[in-house]
Short mmCIF file of N, CA, C and O in Angstrom, two decimals:
data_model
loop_
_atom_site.label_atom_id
_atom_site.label_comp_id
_atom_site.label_asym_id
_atom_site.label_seq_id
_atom_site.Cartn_x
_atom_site.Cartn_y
_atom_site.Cartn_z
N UNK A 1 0.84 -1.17 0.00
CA UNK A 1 0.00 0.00 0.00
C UNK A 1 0.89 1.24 0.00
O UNK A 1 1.81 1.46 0.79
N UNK A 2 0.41 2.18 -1.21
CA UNK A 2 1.32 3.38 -0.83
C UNK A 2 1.36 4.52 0.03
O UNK A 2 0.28 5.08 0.18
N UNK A 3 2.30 4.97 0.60
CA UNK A 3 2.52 5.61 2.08
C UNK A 3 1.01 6.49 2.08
O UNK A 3 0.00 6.32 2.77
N UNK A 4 1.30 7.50 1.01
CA UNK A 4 -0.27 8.38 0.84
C UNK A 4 -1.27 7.73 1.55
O UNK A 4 -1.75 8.12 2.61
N UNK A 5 -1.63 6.57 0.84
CA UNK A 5 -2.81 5.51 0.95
C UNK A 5 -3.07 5.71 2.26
O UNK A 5 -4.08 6.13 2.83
N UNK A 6 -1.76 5.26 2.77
CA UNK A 6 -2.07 5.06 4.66
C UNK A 6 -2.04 5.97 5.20
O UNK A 6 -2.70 5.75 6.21
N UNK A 7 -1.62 7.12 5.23
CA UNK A 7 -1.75 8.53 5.57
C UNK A 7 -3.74 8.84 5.82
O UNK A 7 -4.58 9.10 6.68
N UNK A 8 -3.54 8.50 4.08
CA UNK A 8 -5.54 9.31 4.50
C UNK A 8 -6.05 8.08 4.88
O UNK A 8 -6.65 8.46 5.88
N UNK A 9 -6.16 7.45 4.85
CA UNK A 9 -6.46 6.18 5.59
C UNK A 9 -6.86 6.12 7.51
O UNK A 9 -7.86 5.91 8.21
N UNK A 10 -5.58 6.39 7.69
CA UNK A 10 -5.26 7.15 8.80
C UNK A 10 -6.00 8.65 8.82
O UNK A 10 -5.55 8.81 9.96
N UNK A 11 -6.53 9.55 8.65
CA UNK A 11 -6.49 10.66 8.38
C UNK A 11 -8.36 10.05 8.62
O UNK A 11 -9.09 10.38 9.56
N UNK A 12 -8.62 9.43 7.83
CA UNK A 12 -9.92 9.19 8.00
C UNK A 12 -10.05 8.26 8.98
O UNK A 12 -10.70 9.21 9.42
N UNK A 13 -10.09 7.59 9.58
CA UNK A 13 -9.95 6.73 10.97
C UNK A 13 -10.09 7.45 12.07
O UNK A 13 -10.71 7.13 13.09
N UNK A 14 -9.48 8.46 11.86
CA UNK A 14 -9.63 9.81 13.07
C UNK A 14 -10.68 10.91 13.06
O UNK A 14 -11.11 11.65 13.94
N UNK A 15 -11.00 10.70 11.37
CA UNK A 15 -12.21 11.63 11.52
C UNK A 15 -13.43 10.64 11.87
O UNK A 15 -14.16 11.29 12.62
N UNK A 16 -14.01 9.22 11.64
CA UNK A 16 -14.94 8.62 11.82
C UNK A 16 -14.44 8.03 13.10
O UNK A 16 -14.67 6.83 13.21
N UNK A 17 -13.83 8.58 14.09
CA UNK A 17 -13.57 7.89 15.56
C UNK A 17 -13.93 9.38 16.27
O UNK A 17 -14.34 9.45 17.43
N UNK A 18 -13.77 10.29 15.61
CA UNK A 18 -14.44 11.59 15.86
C UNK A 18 -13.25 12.82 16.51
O UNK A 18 -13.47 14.00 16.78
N UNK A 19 -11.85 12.00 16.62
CA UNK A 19 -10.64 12.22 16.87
C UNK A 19 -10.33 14.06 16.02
O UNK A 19 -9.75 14.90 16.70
N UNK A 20 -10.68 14.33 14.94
CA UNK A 20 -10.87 14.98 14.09
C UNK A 20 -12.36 15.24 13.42
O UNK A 20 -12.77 14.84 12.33
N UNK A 21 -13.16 16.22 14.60
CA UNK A 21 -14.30 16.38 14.26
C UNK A 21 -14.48 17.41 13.09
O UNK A 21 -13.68 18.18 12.55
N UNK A 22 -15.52 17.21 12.93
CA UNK A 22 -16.31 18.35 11.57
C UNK A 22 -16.01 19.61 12.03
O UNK A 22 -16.21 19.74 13.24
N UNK A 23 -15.47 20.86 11.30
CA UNK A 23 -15.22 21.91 11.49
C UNK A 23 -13.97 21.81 12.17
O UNK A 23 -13.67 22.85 12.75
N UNK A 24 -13.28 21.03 12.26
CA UNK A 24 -12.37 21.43 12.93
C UNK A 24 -11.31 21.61 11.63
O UNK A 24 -11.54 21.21 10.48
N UNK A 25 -10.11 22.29 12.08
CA UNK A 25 -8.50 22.19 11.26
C UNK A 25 -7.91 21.02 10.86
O UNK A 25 -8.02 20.02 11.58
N UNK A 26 -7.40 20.99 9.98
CA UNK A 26 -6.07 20.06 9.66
C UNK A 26 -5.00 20.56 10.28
O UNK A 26 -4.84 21.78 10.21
N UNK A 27 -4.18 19.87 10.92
CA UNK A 27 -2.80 20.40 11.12
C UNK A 27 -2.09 21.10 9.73
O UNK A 27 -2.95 21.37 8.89
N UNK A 28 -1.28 21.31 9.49
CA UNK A 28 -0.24 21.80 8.23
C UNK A 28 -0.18 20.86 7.45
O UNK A 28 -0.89 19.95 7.87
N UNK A 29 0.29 20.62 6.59
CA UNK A 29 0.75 19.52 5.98
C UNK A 29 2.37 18.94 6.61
O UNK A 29 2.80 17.79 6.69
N UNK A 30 3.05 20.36 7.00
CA UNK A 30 4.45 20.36 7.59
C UNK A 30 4.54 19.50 8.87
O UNK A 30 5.41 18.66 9.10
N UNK A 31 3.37 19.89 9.78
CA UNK A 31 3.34 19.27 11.09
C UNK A 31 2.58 17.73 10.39
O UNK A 31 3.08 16.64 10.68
N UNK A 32 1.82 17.79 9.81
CA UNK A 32 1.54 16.42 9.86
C UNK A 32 2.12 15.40 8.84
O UNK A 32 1.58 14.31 8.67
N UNK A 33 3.24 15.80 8.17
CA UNK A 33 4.24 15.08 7.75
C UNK A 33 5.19 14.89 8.99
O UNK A 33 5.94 13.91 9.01
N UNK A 34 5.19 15.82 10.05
CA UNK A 34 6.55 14.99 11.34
C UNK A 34 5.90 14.16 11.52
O UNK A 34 6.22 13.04 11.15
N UNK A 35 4.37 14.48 12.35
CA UNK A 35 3.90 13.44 12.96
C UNK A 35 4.00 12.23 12.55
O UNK A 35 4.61 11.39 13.21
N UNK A 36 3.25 11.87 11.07
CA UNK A 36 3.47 10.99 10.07
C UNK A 36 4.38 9.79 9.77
O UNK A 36 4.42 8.60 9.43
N UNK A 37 5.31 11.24 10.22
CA UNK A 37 6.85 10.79 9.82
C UNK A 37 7.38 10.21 8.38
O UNK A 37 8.22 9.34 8.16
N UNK A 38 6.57 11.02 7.47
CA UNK A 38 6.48 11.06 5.87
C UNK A 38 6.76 12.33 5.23
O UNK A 38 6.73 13.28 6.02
N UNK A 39 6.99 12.58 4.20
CA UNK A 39 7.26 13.33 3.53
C UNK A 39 6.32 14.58 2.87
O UNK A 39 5.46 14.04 2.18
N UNK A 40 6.19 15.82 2.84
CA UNK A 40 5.08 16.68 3.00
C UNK A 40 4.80 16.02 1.65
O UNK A 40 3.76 15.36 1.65
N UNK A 41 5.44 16.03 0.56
CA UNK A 41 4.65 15.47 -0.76
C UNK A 41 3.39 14.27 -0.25
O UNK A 41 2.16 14.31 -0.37
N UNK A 42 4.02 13.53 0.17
CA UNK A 42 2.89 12.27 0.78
C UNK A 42 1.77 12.69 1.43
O UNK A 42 0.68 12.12 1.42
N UNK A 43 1.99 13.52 1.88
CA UNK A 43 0.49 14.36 2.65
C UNK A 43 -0.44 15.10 2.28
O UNK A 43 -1.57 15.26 2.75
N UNK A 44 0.26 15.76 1.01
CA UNK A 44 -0.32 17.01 0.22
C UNK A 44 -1.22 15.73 -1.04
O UNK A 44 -2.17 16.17 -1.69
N UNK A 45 -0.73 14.07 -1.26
CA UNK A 45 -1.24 13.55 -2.24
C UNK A 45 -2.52 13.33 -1.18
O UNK A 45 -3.59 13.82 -1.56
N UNK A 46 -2.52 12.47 0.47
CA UNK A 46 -3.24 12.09 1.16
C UNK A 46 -4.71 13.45 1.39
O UNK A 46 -5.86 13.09 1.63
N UNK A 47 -4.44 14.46 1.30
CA UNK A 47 -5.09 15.35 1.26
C UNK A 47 -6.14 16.12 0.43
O UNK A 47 -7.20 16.71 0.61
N UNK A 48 -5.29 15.82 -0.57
CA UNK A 48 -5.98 15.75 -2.26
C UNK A 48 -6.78 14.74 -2.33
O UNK A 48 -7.98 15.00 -2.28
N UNK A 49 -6.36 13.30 -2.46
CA UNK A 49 -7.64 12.70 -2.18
C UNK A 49 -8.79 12.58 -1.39
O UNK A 49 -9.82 11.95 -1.64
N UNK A 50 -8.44 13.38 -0.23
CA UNK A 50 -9.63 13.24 1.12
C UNK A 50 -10.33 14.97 1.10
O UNK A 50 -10.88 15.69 1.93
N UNK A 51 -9.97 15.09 -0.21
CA UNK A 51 -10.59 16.28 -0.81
C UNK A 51 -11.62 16.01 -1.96
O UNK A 51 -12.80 16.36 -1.99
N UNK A 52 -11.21 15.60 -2.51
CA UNK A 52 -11.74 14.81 -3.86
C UNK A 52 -12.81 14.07 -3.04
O UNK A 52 -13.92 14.57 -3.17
N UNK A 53 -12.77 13.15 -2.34
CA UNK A 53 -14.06 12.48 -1.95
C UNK A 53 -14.95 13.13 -0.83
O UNK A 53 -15.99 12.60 -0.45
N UNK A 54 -14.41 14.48 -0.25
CA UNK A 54 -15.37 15.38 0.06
C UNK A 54 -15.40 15.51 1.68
O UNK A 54 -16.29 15.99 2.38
N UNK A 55 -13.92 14.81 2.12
CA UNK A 55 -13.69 14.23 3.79
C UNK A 55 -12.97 16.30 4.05
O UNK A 55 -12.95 16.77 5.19
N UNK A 56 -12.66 16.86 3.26
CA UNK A 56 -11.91 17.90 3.96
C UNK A 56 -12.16 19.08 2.79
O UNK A 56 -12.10 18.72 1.61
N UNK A 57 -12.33 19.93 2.99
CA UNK A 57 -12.40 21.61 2.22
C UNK A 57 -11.29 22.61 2.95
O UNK A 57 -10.88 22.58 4.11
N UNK A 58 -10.90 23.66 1.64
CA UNK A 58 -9.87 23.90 1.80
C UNK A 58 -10.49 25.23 1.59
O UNK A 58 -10.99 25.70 0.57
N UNK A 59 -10.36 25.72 2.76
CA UNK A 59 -10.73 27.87 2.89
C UNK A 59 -10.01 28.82 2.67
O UNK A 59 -9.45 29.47 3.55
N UNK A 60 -9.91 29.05 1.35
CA UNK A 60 -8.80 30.32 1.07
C UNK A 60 -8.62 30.99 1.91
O UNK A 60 -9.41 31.72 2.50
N UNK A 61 -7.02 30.76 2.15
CA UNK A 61 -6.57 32.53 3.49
C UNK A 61 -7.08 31.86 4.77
O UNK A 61 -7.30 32.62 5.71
N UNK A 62 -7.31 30.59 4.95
CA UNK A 62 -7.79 30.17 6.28
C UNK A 62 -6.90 28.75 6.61
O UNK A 62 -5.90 28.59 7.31
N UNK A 63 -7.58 27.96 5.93
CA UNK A 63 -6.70 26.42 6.60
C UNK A 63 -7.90 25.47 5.44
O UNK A 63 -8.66 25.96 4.61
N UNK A 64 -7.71 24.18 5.73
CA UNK A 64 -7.69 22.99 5.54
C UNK A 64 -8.94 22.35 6.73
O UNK A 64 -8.42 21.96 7.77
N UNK A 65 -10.31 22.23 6.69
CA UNK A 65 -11.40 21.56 7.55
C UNK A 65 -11.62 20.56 7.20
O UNK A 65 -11.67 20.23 6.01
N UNK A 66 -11.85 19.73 8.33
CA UNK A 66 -13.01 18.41 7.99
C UNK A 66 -14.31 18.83 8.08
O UNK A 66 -15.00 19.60 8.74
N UNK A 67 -14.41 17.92 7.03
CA UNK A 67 -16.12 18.65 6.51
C UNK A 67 -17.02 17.32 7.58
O UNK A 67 -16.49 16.55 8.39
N UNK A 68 -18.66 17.44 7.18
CA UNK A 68 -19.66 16.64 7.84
C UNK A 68 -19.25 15.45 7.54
O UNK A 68 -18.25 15.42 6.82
N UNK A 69 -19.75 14.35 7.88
CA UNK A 69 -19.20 12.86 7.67
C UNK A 69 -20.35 12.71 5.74
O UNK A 69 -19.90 12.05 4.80
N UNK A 70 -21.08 13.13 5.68
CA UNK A 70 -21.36 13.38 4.22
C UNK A 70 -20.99 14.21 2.94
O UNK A 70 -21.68 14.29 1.93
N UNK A 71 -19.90 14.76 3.14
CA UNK A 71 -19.28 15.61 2.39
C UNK A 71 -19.14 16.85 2.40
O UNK A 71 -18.28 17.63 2.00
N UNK A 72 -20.65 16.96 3.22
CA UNK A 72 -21.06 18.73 3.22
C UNK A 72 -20.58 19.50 4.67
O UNK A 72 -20.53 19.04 5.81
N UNK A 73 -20.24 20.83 4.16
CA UNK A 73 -19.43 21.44 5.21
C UNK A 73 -20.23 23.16 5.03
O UNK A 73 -20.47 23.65 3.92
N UNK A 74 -20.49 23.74 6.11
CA UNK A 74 -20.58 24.75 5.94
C UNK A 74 -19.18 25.69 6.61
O UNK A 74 -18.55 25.28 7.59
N UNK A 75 -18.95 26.62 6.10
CA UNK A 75 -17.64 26.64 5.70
C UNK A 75 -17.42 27.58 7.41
O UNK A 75 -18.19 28.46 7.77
N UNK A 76 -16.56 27.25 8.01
CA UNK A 76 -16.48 27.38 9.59
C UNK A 76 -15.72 29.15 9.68
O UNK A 76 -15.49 29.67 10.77
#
């Protein structure tokens, strides 16, 4: 499995354990590549996809949210 893979993988595990609720922030991509302990490229792919399927929205000039567990987010 590629690192990405397990990243949002991970990434989502925490949002459906509630670890990372709706409205809340993403860390950086910077901090959550230490944590990770992966490479910011690997995070920025893990992110993109958990964008694409509608797990996180990205607020110009603001940050990176997890959206509702259905895709939809009103924008925090």
């Amino acid at each position: 499995m590629s690192l990405w893979v397990q990243v949002a993988a991970d990434l989502e595990s925490q949002m459906d354990a509630g670890d990372l609720s709706p409205g809340s922030p993403l860390p950086s991509n910077v901090e959550l590549a230490q944590l990770c302990g992966v490479a910011r490229v690997t995070v920025q792919r893990a992110v993109l996809e958990l964008r694409k399927q509608g797990r996180l929205i990205v607020v110009t000039g603001r940050d990176t949210f997890v959206t509702q567990q259905n895709g939809r987010q009103d924008h925090p």
